[in-house]
Amino acid sequence: MEKLKIDFKNCYGIEDLEFEFDFSDNKNVYVIYAPNGVMKTSFSRTFDDFSKGNNSKDEVYNDKESLRTIVDESNNIIDFNKVFVINPYDRTYKSDAMTVLLVNEELRSIYEALYEDINKGKEKFIEAITPLFKLKRTANITDEIEKTFNNDNFLELLLTLETEIKKDNLINNDIIDYGILFEQKNFDFIKSVKSEIGEYINRYDQLIQDSTYLKKDFNHYNATTVHKQLTDNGFFKAEHSINLNNNGDKTEISDQETFSEIIKEEKERILEDEDISKLFEKIDKKVSNAQLRTLREYLFENQEIITELGEPEEFKRKVVLSFIFEKIIEYTEIIDIYRTNKEKIREVVETAKEEKTDWEKVLDIFNRRFYVPYNIEIENKDETVLQDVAPSIKYNYHGNKPIDEDVLIKILSQGERRTLYLLNIIFEIESRKKKGTENLIIVDDIADSFDYKNKYAIIEYLKDICNYHDFYMIILTHNYDFFRTIQDRIGMNRYMCSYIAERDEGNIKLEKLKYSYIANPFIFWKKNLDNASKLIASIPFTRNLSEYTGNNSIFSDLTSVLHIKENSENITVGKIKEIYESFFNDIEFKFDLDDNKNIQDIICETAEVYVNSDDSSGFCLEKKIVLSMAIRIFAEDFMINKIDDRDFVSRIKKNQTGKLFKEFKRKFVDDNENTKILERVNLMTPENIHVNSFMFEPIIDMSDKHLCVLYNDVKAITS
């Protein structure tokens, strides 16, 4: 992106703002000083709306149509996913980027490939075994098997069953209807009639003892199962035969039909027993609804099943084992795959736990630069690295005391709480770096409420972002000190453009500022003393320096320039030259101002030029200073003349404007009109203007238009 063109109309108080950010020639950072109430928050909110796909609006004049255009150099709308707005503070903000930064793509690919093989084998096994269960389509066979054996790790469960499955778990699956027997209500019913089933089994065992071929350990259910196994495996077709024990004699059976007929005759003889029939009826009488009657009909047709239901849970396990045994090929395949890949997965997981990911790099950035009483670690790092699992964050207070996040927030200072927010911001930025795409970052006074060491750490991190390819940044602030510090700390004269936002009614203009003018305006003025306004603007700063260096004579003379003092009339242009040449070693005056002219007269004349000029071409710090100084000179002159008490005035050693105003209000209680004007003087051109010559923020925040209006009002009351 070489250019970013915006056109905002009626967006959160911005009536009109059109601007083109030129990011070509490696200029990838714009820093904008926006005095309070001009446009900073409105600007960032409009971009925030854009990044989230929301419409922007004017919350006061909501009947006005809002327009928001954000395009590149080709007039194409930029991708909203590439816009990230950093607000001053949002406690609820949690970056989703933590998971992204924890991912090791190579490890995850290996991990996923291993599990893909396992899942394919598992799906093949489940597909093969599912029809045997005869359950509804919505049933989860995996859950069914896990519940049967009380183990919720399916693959590990299959491994533990290996030795049991290899035994011949002979169950006649042809007559097993799992869906009827083990449907939960039916199964609960079977368990509820366990005593009746026990009576049935006891009588059955008595009858079977009298059977020619069947016994307690080889009942007709077992016989049916053996018959099925032999038939399915072609035993009789291979012309084999079996011998049945008939009271010591051997009865040879050489075909499946004869074997089947013997089993049938023995079954009928037992089940037609009067006592067996009564015991079945006893069970039958407890059947109370249609669903259970389905179970009753099934048991009636397959009464040999009842003899297996004395221990219903155990029988259920035997049935499932029998199903697995029936699909032994697919079962063997999945456990072989799992056994092989399990060890490889373990190695990958151990590597993941030790892996130094981009997440740790973020923490390194954070811990190295910011000062907070806590540290952070991840409790489920391997899962987050290898799977789509959100990280579980653990906070340690002073390095070793685990603490809940909500409790931590309560005990942290405001600045320390903001560092948690800042940590999430760093996660988001670093994840965007990792993706390698273009990004437009809007920074809205991120350093607000931080102490100085953390504020400078933020600036250093912003500098890191500036150096990253394809990252474009617009930094907004209403803190002039932060604005100037950005210039010095980032130090990117070639790469950074500095602007100040000014409001004219509802319209916003962004005026470009020179780097040197922002970073150290006094140096700029000192090199341009041929200009009257720059000479005047340098006086408050020079007065401060003389005070700090203990040069009381110069301090007193320059104080007489800023205030109406007994010797103010004696401070001429020539006197200022003399002071500057004695105080500075590198001063050279090149202007033609009359050395005999009073400097306060120069101040008022220069202010008059500014007030009457139609030129509104941008930000001019010296203009604001000249107007402020002239306003205060007029106001003090007016109050001194009105108070008319030279002894009172001579006793004032500091805070002169404020003390004059206090005395004026005392003596002229009813002069409301002039009092209001003088109150505005105190508000807009404070007594400590000379202190703010280092920052200038109060003066910068003053509107040129408002200063001109106040100048005319004060001048009017003096005439």
XYZ file of C-alpha atoms in Angstrom:
719
model
C 0.000 0.000 0.000
C 1.611 3.230 -1.166
C -1.200 5.596 -0.254
C -4.191 5.669 2.033
C -6.958 8.088 1.094
C -9.717 8.880 3.564
C -12.899 10.901 3.307
C -14.955 11.123 6.513
C -18.157 13.116 6.744
C -20.384 13.239 9.820
C -18.485 10.540 11.660
C -18.640 10.993 15.447
C -18.302 14.773 15.263
C -15.973 14.937 12.254
C -18.062 16.928 9.792
C -15.464 16.804 7.060
C -11.972 15.313 6.854
C -10.243 14.488 3.600
C -6.605 13.470 3.626
C -4.111 11.356 1.749
C -1.479 9.480 3.741
C 1.507 8.909 1.497
C 3.415 5.793 2.552
C 5.723 5.777 -0.469
C 9.477 6.400 -0.189
C 9.615 4.348 3.027
C 7.362 6.755 4.913
C 5.370 4.241 6.899
C 4.521 6.239 10.040
C 2.303 9.251 10.599
C 2.080 10.814 14.044
C -0.739 13.278 14.652
C -1.083 15.637 17.567
C -4.807 16.194 18.082
C -5.779 18.551 20.909
C -8.645 17.384 23.089
C -11.995 17.569 21.363
C -10.593 17.941 17.852
C -10.819 14.496 16.258
C -8.575 11.848 17.833
C -11.233 9.535 19.280
C -13.602 10.149 16.368
C -10.855 9.218 13.912
C -9.984 5.958 15.662
C -13.664 5.025 16.196
C -14.331 5.450 12.494
C -11.441 3.130 11.620
C -12.550 0.715 14.344
C -16.011 0.569 12.767
C -14.403 -0.135 9.412
C -12.225 -2.945 10.809
C -15.315 -4.632 12.307
C -17.624 -4.119 9.356
C -19.855 -1.639 11.216
C -21.339 1.584 9.876
C -20.103 4.893 11.257
C -22.449 7.671 12.335
C -22.782 11.022 14.047
C -24.186 10.315 17.495
C -25.408 13.887 18.054
C -26.700 14.844 14.605
C -27.944 11.401 13.690
C -30.158 12.839 10.956
C -27.041 13.682 8.941
C -25.828 11.156 6.414
C -22.425 9.711 7.279
C -19.785 9.030 4.662
C -16.693 6.899 5.201
C -14.264 6.183 2.398
C -10.978 4.360 3.040
C -9.152 3.419 -0.165
C -5.648 2.840 -1.483
C -3.744 4.597 -4.260
C -5.876 2.788 -6.875
C -9.118 3.783 -5.140
C -9.686 0.206 -4.056
C -11.288 -0.256 -0.644
C -8.632 -1.711 1.632
C -9.161 -5.079 3.315
C -10.805 -4.424 6.695
C -9.025 -7.498 8.116
C -5.742 -5.647 7.675
C -6.822 -2.744 9.888
C -6.145 -2.950 13.612
C -7.144 -0.147 15.977
C -5.312 0.098 19.305
C -7.562 1.989 21.695
C -6.212 3.684 24.851
C -7.561 0.890 27.054
C -10.111 -1.886 26.814
C -10.125 -4.295 29.736
C -12.390 -6.750 27.890
C -10.087 -7.044 24.886
C -8.529 -10.481 24.483
C -6.476 -11.225 21.428
C -7.227 -14.484 19.629
C -3.642 -14.458 18.462
C -2.206 -16.359 21.447
C -3.137 -19.672 19.837
C -1.643 -18.593 16.495
C 1.645 -17.703 18.139
C 1.819 -21.022 19.955
C 1.463 -23.073 16.808
C 4.573 -24.750 15.457
C 3.504 -25.583 11.925
C 6.088 -28.331 11.430
C 5.278 -30.093 14.701
C 1.556 -29.699 14.145
C 1.851 -31.194 10.642
C 3.645 -34.255 12.042
C 1.117 -34.535 14.869
C -1.861 -34.209 12.552
C -0.426 -36.748 10.089
C 0.000 -39.299 12.881
C -3.542 -38.758 14.094
C -4.877 -38.821 10.543
C -3.627 -42.409 10.168
C -5.152 -43.315 13.513
C -8.474 -41.686 12.668
C -8.680 -43.455 9.328
C -8.163 -46.812 11.044
C -10.658 -45.901 13.757
C -13.290 -44.840 11.214
C -12.794 -48.089 9.284
C -13.233 -50.142 12.475
C -16.322 -48.197 13.596
C -17.865 -48.499 10.138
C -17.354 -52.260 10.200
C -18.671 -52.891 13.728
C -21.609 -50.470 13.753
C -24.151 -52.739 11.965
C -23.704 -55.425 14.659
C -25.115 -53.066 17.321
C -28.415 -52.533 15.450
C -28.759 -49.085 17.020
C -30.410 -45.942 15.713
C -28.412 -43.896 13.230
C -27.827 -41.134 15.775
C -26.127 -43.544 18.195
C -22.419 -43.035 18.852
C -20.764 -46.465 18.836
C -17.562 -45.048 20.303
C -19.478 -43.713 23.321
C -21.371 -46.995 23.630
C -18.179 -49.048 23.828
C -16.523 -46.573 26.233
C -19.535 -46.656 28.583
C -19.650 -50.454 28.504
C -16.093 -50.703 29.805
C -16.127 -47.471 31.839
C -13.183 -45.967 29.970
C -13.477 -42.708 28.040
C -10.207 -43.098 26.123
C -11.382 -45.159 23.174
C -8.036 -46.040 21.634
C -6.429 -46.907 24.966
C -9.511 -49.015 25.766
C -9.076 -51.007 22.567
C -5.495 -51.742 23.548
C -6.525 -52.996 27.015
C -9.101 -55.353 25.456
C -6.546 -57.023 23.224
C -5.899 -60.060 25.436
C -9.612 -60.614 26.123
C -10.597 -60.377 22.472
C -8.040 -62.973 21.462
C -9.867 -65.520 23.620
C -12.699 -67.292 21.873
C -15.606 -65.289 23.197
C -18.198 -67.574 21.662
C -21.560 -65.835 21.570
C -24.223 -66.493 18.984
C -24.487 -62.988 17.563
C -27.236 -64.088 15.213
C -29.792 -63.991 18.014
C -28.311 -60.961 19.827
C -30.238 -57.741 19.292
C -28.097 -55.175 21.114
C -30.542 -52.375 20.378
C -33.315 -54.187 22.243
C -31.353 -55.787 25.052
C -29.227 -52.821 26.001
C -31.450 -49.869 25.232
C -31.252 -48.005 28.537
C -34.852 -48.542 29.717
C -34.805 -52.182 28.704
C -31.433 -52.718 30.346
C -32.631 -51.027 33.522
C -35.639 -53.364 33.495
C -33.424 -56.448 33.118
C -31.370 -55.328 36.109
C -34.560 -54.697 38.115
C -35.786 -58.289 37.651
C -32.450 -59.843 38.486
C -33.948 -62.009 41.275
C -36.662 -63.399 38.949
C -34.039 -64.109 36.308
C -31.997 -65.920 38.994
C -34.983 -68.192 39.784
C -35.409 -68.869 36.082
C -31.717 -69.794 35.714
C -31.808 -72.121 38.777
C -34.767 -74.062 37.370
C -33.152 -74.093 33.943
C -29.945 -75.543 35.411
C -31.987 -78.306 37.158
C -33.687 -79.243 33.908
C -30.535 -79.196 31.896
C -28.881 -81.704 34.220
C -31.391 -84.269 32.941
C -30.593 -83.484 29.309
C -28.997 -86.143 27.169
C -26.434 -83.830 25.646
C -26.637 -80.472 27.440
C -25.178 -79.530 30.801
C -24.926 -76.407 32.972
C -21.638 -75.364 31.358
C -22.857 -76.332 27.876
C -26.477 -75.276 27.603
C -28.486 -74.957 24.446
C -27.314 -71.323 24.022
C -23.721 -72.531 24.022
C -24.657 -75.401 21.745
C -26.307 -73.004 19.298
C -23.190 -70.851 19.333
C -20.954 -73.881 18.622
C -23.291 -74.940 15.826
C -23.031 -71.492 14.256
C -19.230 -71.382 14.527
C -18.838 -74.831 12.948
C -21.287 -74.046 10.173
C -19.807 -70.622 9.398
C -16.330 -72.119 9.216
C -17.348 -75.003 6.857
C -16.694 -77.717 9.440
C -19.319 -80.158 8.166
C -18.726 -79.296 4.513
C -15.175 -80.498 5.032
C -16.736 -83.846 6.076
C -15.644 -83.529 9.681
C -17.813 -84.891 12.488
C -18.288 -84.341 16.220
C -19.018 -86.769 19.045
C -21.702 -85.959 21.606
C -21.513 -87.637 25.004
C -24.692 -89.641 25.700
C -24.260 -91.008 29.247
C -20.800 -92.321 28.431
C -21.591 -93.373 24.876
C -20.416 -91.344 21.904
C -22.945 -90.223 19.343
C -21.252 -89.154 16.132
C -22.759 -86.183 14.277
C -21.512 -85.598 10.743
C -23.941 -82.982 9.369
C -25.226 -79.639 10.556
C -28.911 -80.554 10.142
C -28.723 -83.426 12.633
C -26.801 -81.259 15.091
C -29.376 -78.505 14.703
C -32.297 -80.907 15.248
C -30.753 -82.285 18.467
C -30.339 -78.760 19.841
C -33.898 -77.858 18.883
C -35.399 -80.955 20.589
C -33.462 -80.300 23.794
C -34.476 -76.628 23.781
C -38.159 -77.415 23.352
C -38.106 -80.063 26.053
C -36.664 -77.598 28.577
C -38.676 -74.502 27.627
C -41.963 -76.444 27.670
C -41.387 -77.264 31.313
C -44.306 -75.979 33.425
C -42.083 -74.362 36.067
C -39.971 -72.604 33.428
C -43.142 -71.248 31.818
C -44.409 -69.926 35.170
C -41.103 -68.252 35.920
C -41.137 -66.559 32.503
C -44.686 -65.370 33.207
C -43.463 -63.914 36.511
C -40.968 -61.839 34.574
C -43.578 -61.041 31.932
C -46.028 -59.592 34.464
C -43.563 -56.790 35.276
C -43.611 -55.569 31.685
C -45.592 -52.307 31.852
C -45.281 -50.420 28.574
C -45.018 -50.884 24.830
C -41.249 -50.535 24.740
C -40.767 -53.258 27.351
C -43.232 -55.493 25.504
C -40.784 -55.406 22.573
C -38.168 -56.758 24.976
C -40.652 -59.376 26.265
C -41.376 -60.607 22.738
C -37.664 -60.799 21.993
C -36.962 -62.792 25.181
C -39.921 -65.075 24.511
C -38.512 -65.959 21.096
C -34.968 -66.304 22.465
C -35.421 -67.614 25.994
C -31.966 -69.115 26.015
C -30.703 -65.470 26.297
C -32.298 -65.256 29.757
C -29.761 -67.728 31.106
C -27.039 -65.187 30.256
C -28.711 -62.283 32.029
C -27.923 -63.231 35.598
C -25.001 -60.793 35.419
C -26.305 -58.291 32.854
C -23.297 -55.923 32.908
C -20.895 -58.796 32.348
C -23.057 -60.168 29.546
C -23.091 -56.754 27.869
C -19.288 -56.719 27.922
C -19.194 -60.228 26.468
C -21.505 -59.162 23.658
C -19.344 -56.150 22.767
C -16.209 -58.290 22.900
C -17.939 -60.758 20.622
C -18.758 -57.981 18.151
C -15.141 -56.817 18.187
C -13.952 -60.392 17.718
C -16.219 -60.676 14.690
C -14.361 -57.701 13.165
C -10.938 -58.851 14.301
C -9.198 -57.779 11.075
C -10.278 -54.139 11.353
C -9.653 -54.217 15.104
C -6.112 -55.544 14.712
C -5.393 -52.906 12.087
C -6.426 -49.958 14.295
C -4.576 -51.102 17.423
C -1.422 -51.789 15.406
C -1.578 -48.252 13.926
C -2.286 -46.705 17.314
C 0.444 -48.668 19.079
C 2.992 -47.588 16.450
C 1.936 -43.918 16.289
C 1.348 -43.555 20.022
C 5.056 -43.469 20.798
C 5.721 -41.055 17.959
C 2.937 -38.796 19.260
C 4.453 -38.926 22.744
C 7.774 -37.745 21.335
C 6.089 -34.908 19.422
C 4.161 -33.842 22.551
C 7.350 -33.775 24.624
C 9.018 -31.688 21.937
C 6.015 -29.319 21.929
C 6.275 -28.843 25.688
C 9.900 -27.789 25.320
C 9.371 -25.782 22.149
C 10.191 -22.054 22.345
C 7.334 -20.634 20.287
C 6.507 -17.115 19.176
C 4.368 -16.920 22.326
C 7.494 -17.016 24.460
C 9.048 -14.412 22.211
C 6.134 -12.101 23.005
C 6.647 -12.713 26.705
C 10.346 -11.977 26.274
C 9.459 -8.648 24.650
C 6.981 -7.885 27.404
C 9.129 -8.949 30.370
C 12.255 -7.312 29.016
C 10.654 -3.916 28.527
C 7.756 -3.571 30.923
C 7.700 -3.459 34.688
C 4.855 -5.459 36.259
C 4.509 -7.528 39.482
C 3.408 -10.720 37.727
C 4.459 -13.233 35.124
C 2.501 -15.525 32.822
C 2.789 -19.125 31.701
C 0.670 -21.668 29.811
C -0.592 -24.769 31.563
C -1.631 -26.679 28.412
C 1.159 -25.702 26.073
C 1.397 -29.047 24.245
C -2.335 -29.084 23.479
C -2.241 -25.511 22.226
C 0.874 -26.065 20.123
C -0.439 -29.235 18.485
C -4.219 -28.963 18.577
C -6.906 -26.333 18.147
C -7.136 -25.826 21.898
C -7.219 -22.373 23.501
C -4.315 -21.700 25.841
C -4.992 -21.904 29.560
C -3.211 -18.902 31.076
C -1.687 -19.072 34.544
C -0.735 -15.866 36.401
C 1.959 -15.807 39.075
C 2.131 -12.830 41.417
C 5.713 -11.729 42.090
C 6.897 -14.773 40.195
C 5.744 -17.596 42.454
C 2.234 -17.051 43.837
C -0.516 -18.418 41.536
C -3.348 -15.911 41.333
C -6.690 -15.715 39.549
C -6.897 -13.052 36.844
C -9.904 -11.327 38.425
C -8.080 -11.075 41.764
C -4.925 -9.870 40.023
C -6.805 -7.051 38.298
C -8.235 -5.900 41.630
C -4.844 -5.495 43.273
C -2.975 -3.955 40.344
C -2.633 -0.214 39.874
C -4.354 1.407 36.929
C -1.131 1.437 34.920
C -0.356 -2.188 35.804
C -3.852 -3.249 34.760
C -3.276 -1.569 31.440
C -0.186 -3.701 30.873
C -2.436 -6.784 30.656
C -4.272 -5.027 27.853
C -0.960 -4.074 26.307
C 0.187 -7.705 26.439
C -2.830 -8.689 24.345
C -1.992 -5.896 21.899
C 1.538 -7.266 21.496
C 0.130 -10.761 20.891
C -2.092 -9.360 18.140
C 0.719 -7.369 16.493
C 3.185 -10.254 16.582
C 0.628 -12.667 15.105
C 0.021 -10.231 12.276
C 3.763 -10.094 11.677
C 3.807 -13.877 11.492
C 1.119 -13.894 8.795
C 3.325 -11.680 6.637
C 0.526 -9.480 5.253
C 0.084 -5.724 5.009
C -1.349 -4.083 8.108
C -2.585 -0.608 8.928
C -2.280 0.086 12.665
C -4.212 2.985 14.191
C -2.744 3.859 17.611
C -4.978 5.980 19.838
C -2.997 7.306 22.830
C -1.863 3.849 23.929
C 0.557 5.354 26.463
C -2.127 7.196 28.457
C -1.942 6.570 32.241
C 1.319 4.618 32.077
C 4.260 5.627 34.230
C 7.243 6.991 32.356
C 9.331 3.830 32.236
C 6.448 1.866 30.711
C 5.521 4.797 28.477
C 9.005 4.741 26.995
C 8.799 0.961 26.650
C 5.637 1.434 24.583
C 7.408 3.935 22.359
C 10.272 1.498 21.847
C 7.805 -1.200 20.837
C 6.119 1.200 18.411
C 9.577 1.793 16.967
C 9.938 -1.969 16.428
C 6.655 -2.002 14.524
C 7.831 0.919 12.372
C 10.827 -1.129 11.258
C 8.685 -4.068 10.154
C 8.029 -4.462 6.451
C 4.443 -3.862 5.246
C 3.314 -2.338 8.530
C 1.866 1.159 8.245
C 1.010 3.121 11.342
C -0.962 6.233 12.244
C -0.257 7.339 15.828
C -2.674 9.814 17.419
C -2.157 11.590 20.717
C -3.428 14.597 22.645
C -0.322 14.602 24.824
C 2.225 16.989 23.356
C 5.040 15.577 25.461
C 4.301 12.105 24.080
C 4.088 13.620 20.603
C 7.557 15.149 20.947
C 8.961 12.023 22.587
C 7.771 9.934 19.650
C 9.875 12.151 17.392
C 12.982 11.767 19.556
C 12.684 8.093 20.486
C 11.610 6.708 17.153
C 13.971 9.156 15.474
C 12.739 8.349 11.987
C 13.016 11.663 10.257
C 12.962 10.050 6.822
C 10.211 7.576 7.587
C 7.839 9.569 9.694
C 5.479 12.430 8.977
C 4.291 14.684 11.782
C 0.997 16.542 11.702
C -1.242 18.547 13.969
C -5.025 18.346 13.719
C -6.931 21.613 13.717
C -10.666 22.146 13.732
C -12.409 24.911 11.837
C -16.025 24.608 12.923
C -16.634 20.917 12.174
C -14.032 20.620 9.432
C -10.697 19.012 10.288
C -7.364 19.929 8.729
C -4.096 18.077 9.222
C -1.146 20.457 9.076
C 2.360 19.149 8.547
C 5.056 20.044 11.078
C 8.812 19.990 10.687
C 10.567 17.432 12.840
C 13.054 19.952 14.230
C 10.233 22.383 14.991
C 8.501 19.766 17.178
C 11.492 18.178 18.846
C 13.152 21.453 19.889
C 11.371 24.619 18.760
C 13.800 26.849 20.676
C 16.716 25.720 18.494
C 14.581 26.491 15.453
C 13.703 29.953 16.777
C 17.275 30.713 17.863
C 18.446 30.143 14.304
C 15.758 32.458 12.942
C 15.901 35.516 15.216
C 15.600 37.778 12.170
C 11.874 37.044 12.469
C 10.121 39.108 15.163
C 7.651 36.382 16.160
C 10.431 33.826 16.646
C 12.450 36.296 18.695
C 9.403 36.916 20.914
C 8.604 33.199 21.236
C 12.146 32.494 22.422
C 11.934 34.955 25.333
C 9.946 32.787 27.828
C 12.317 29.885 27.221
C 15.398 32.062 27.701
C 13.884 33.472 30.899
C 13.536 29.889 32.239
C 17.138 29.089 31.387
C 18.377 32.196 33.173
C 16.412 31.228 36.277
C 17.818 27.676 36.250
C 21.387 28.946 35.782
C 21.064 31.525 38.584
C 21.452 34.571 36.321
C 19.129 36.796 38.344
C 19.778 39.970 36.350
C 18.701 38.435 33.049
C 15.812 36.654 34.759
C 14.541 39.954 36.163
C 14.851 41.777 32.825
C 13.008 39.063 30.886
C 10.323 38.883 33.562
C 9.754 42.552 32.825
C 9.057 41.550 29.222
C 6.435 38.969 30.181
C 4.731 41.176 32.774
C 4.138 44.875 33.366
C 6.951 45.850 35.715
C 8.509 49.199 36.699
C 11.331 48.737 34.199
C 9.277 47.149 31.389
C 9.518 50.380 29.389
C 13.313 50.097 29.517
C 13.506 46.637 27.952
C 14.219 47.459 24.324
C 15.152 45.363 21.320
C 18.752 46.418 21.949
C 18.519 45.143 25.528
C 17.264 41.758 24.287
C 20.195 41.593 21.873
C 22.575 42.384 24.698
C 21.035 39.681 26.933
C 21.120 37.042 24.201
C 24.694 37.813 23.170
C 25.879 37.556 26.767
C 23.868 34.445 27.560
C 24.374 32.383 24.360
C 27.627 31.722 22.563
C 26.177 31.180 19.095
C 23.736 34.070 18.640
C 23.853 36.168 15.489
C 21.229 38.875 14.900
C 20.426 39.715 11.322
C 17.235 41.766 11.515
C 16.674 45.493 11.111
C 14.452 46.117 14.139
C 15.043 49.434 15.863
C 17.278 48.751 18.880
C 15.564 51.555 20.780
C 12.071 50.180 20.364
C 10.361 48.694 23.429
C 10.069 44.925 23.139
C 6.530 44.874 24.579
C 5.502 47.248 21.794
C 7.004 44.765 19.297
C 4.996 41.975 20.940
C 1.721 43.889 20.647
C 2.434 45.005 17.067
C 3.251 41.445 15.987
C 0.081 40.190 17.662
C -1.885 42.854 15.803
C -0.496 41.611 12.500
C -1.539 38.057 13.307
C -5.046 39.088 14.359
C -5.646 41.140 11.226
C -4.099 38.637 8.822
C -6.322 36.508 6.599
C -3.601 33.885 6.436
C -4.720 30.680 8.143
C -2.061 28.494 6.561
C -1.451 25.970 9.230
C -0.074 25.539 12.693
C 2.228 28.236 14.072
C 3.413 27.809 17.652
C 5.033 31.235 17.844
C 1.767 32.847 16.760
C -0.002 31.334 19.774
C 2.821 32.426 22.105
C 2.876 35.995 20.750
C -0.910 36.311 21.082
C -0.831 34.871 24.630
C 1.948 37.263 25.694
C 0.198 40.281 24.159
C -3.118 39.374 25.774
C -1.486 39.170 29.190
C 0.374 42.456 28.724
C -2.871 44.241 27.809
C -4.738 42.574 30.713
C -2.078 43.484 33.301
C -1.826 47.040 31.995
C -5.611 47.393 32.308
C -5.765 45.946 35.835
C -2.772 47.969 37.137
C -4.311 51.211 35.888
C -7.725 50.338 37.339
C -6.345 49.209 40.719
C -4.129 52.311 40.819
C -1.978 51.164 43.755
C 1.732 51.196 42.895
C 2.757 49.921 46.343
C 0.502 46.857 45.943
C 1.884 46.145 42.478
C 5.499 46.579 43.546
C 5.083 44.001 46.313
C 4.082 41.264 43.813
C 7.089 38.984 43.277
C 5.417 36.096 41.408
C 2.071 34.971 39.977
C 1.489 38.606 39.084
C -1.459 38.175 36.696
C -3.359 36.047 39.177
C -2.779 38.398 42.088
C -3.773 41.426 40.026
C -6.980 39.690 38.996
C -7.794 38.781 42.611
C -7.339 42.400 43.693
C -9.360 43.635 40.718
C -12.306 41.427 41.665
C -12.070 42.648 45.267
C -12.145 46.304 44.321
C -14.583 46.083 41.421
C -17.183 43.622 42.561
C -19.850 44.941 40.192
C -17.695 45.056 37.054
C -19.006 41.736 35.748
C -18.291 42.356 32.090
C -14.597 43.082 32.494
C -14.241 40.368 35.141
C -15.493 37.771 32.663
C -12.947 38.879 30.076
C -10.109 38.769 32.611
C -11.222 35.314 33.786
C -10.812 34.139 30.191
C -7.298 35.597 30.208
C -6.432 33.495 33.268
C -7.926 30.400 31.686
C -6.412 30.752 28.230
C -3.053 32.386 28.970
C -2.070 31.015 32.375
C 0.345 32.742 34.703
C 2.845 29.913 34.324
C 3.106 30.256 30.558
C 6.881 30.406 30.985
C 6.957 26.960 32.638
C 5.030 25.468 29.746
C 7.554 26.807 27.307
C 9.095 23.338 27.511
C 5.827 21.579 26.669
C 3.647 24.366 25.205
C 0.702 21.968 25.415
C -1.789 24.412 27.025
C -1.004 27.031 24.373
C -1.014 24.545 21.504
C -4.446 23.343 22.550
C -5.743 26.903 22.322
C -7.520 27.695 19.100
C -5.973 30.528 17.060
C -9.467 31.867 16.514
C -10.254 31.916 20.240
C -6.960 33.649 21.034
C -7.677 36.317 18.406
C -11.147 36.924 19.819
C -9.741 37.234 23.353
C -6.990 39.580 22.107
C -9.581 41.920 20.596
C -11.748 41.784 23.725
C -8.853 42.614 26.060
C -7.541 45.325 23.742
C -11.015 46.857 23.625
C -11.254 47.318 27.415
C -7.872 49.071 27.533
C -8.794 51.748 25.018
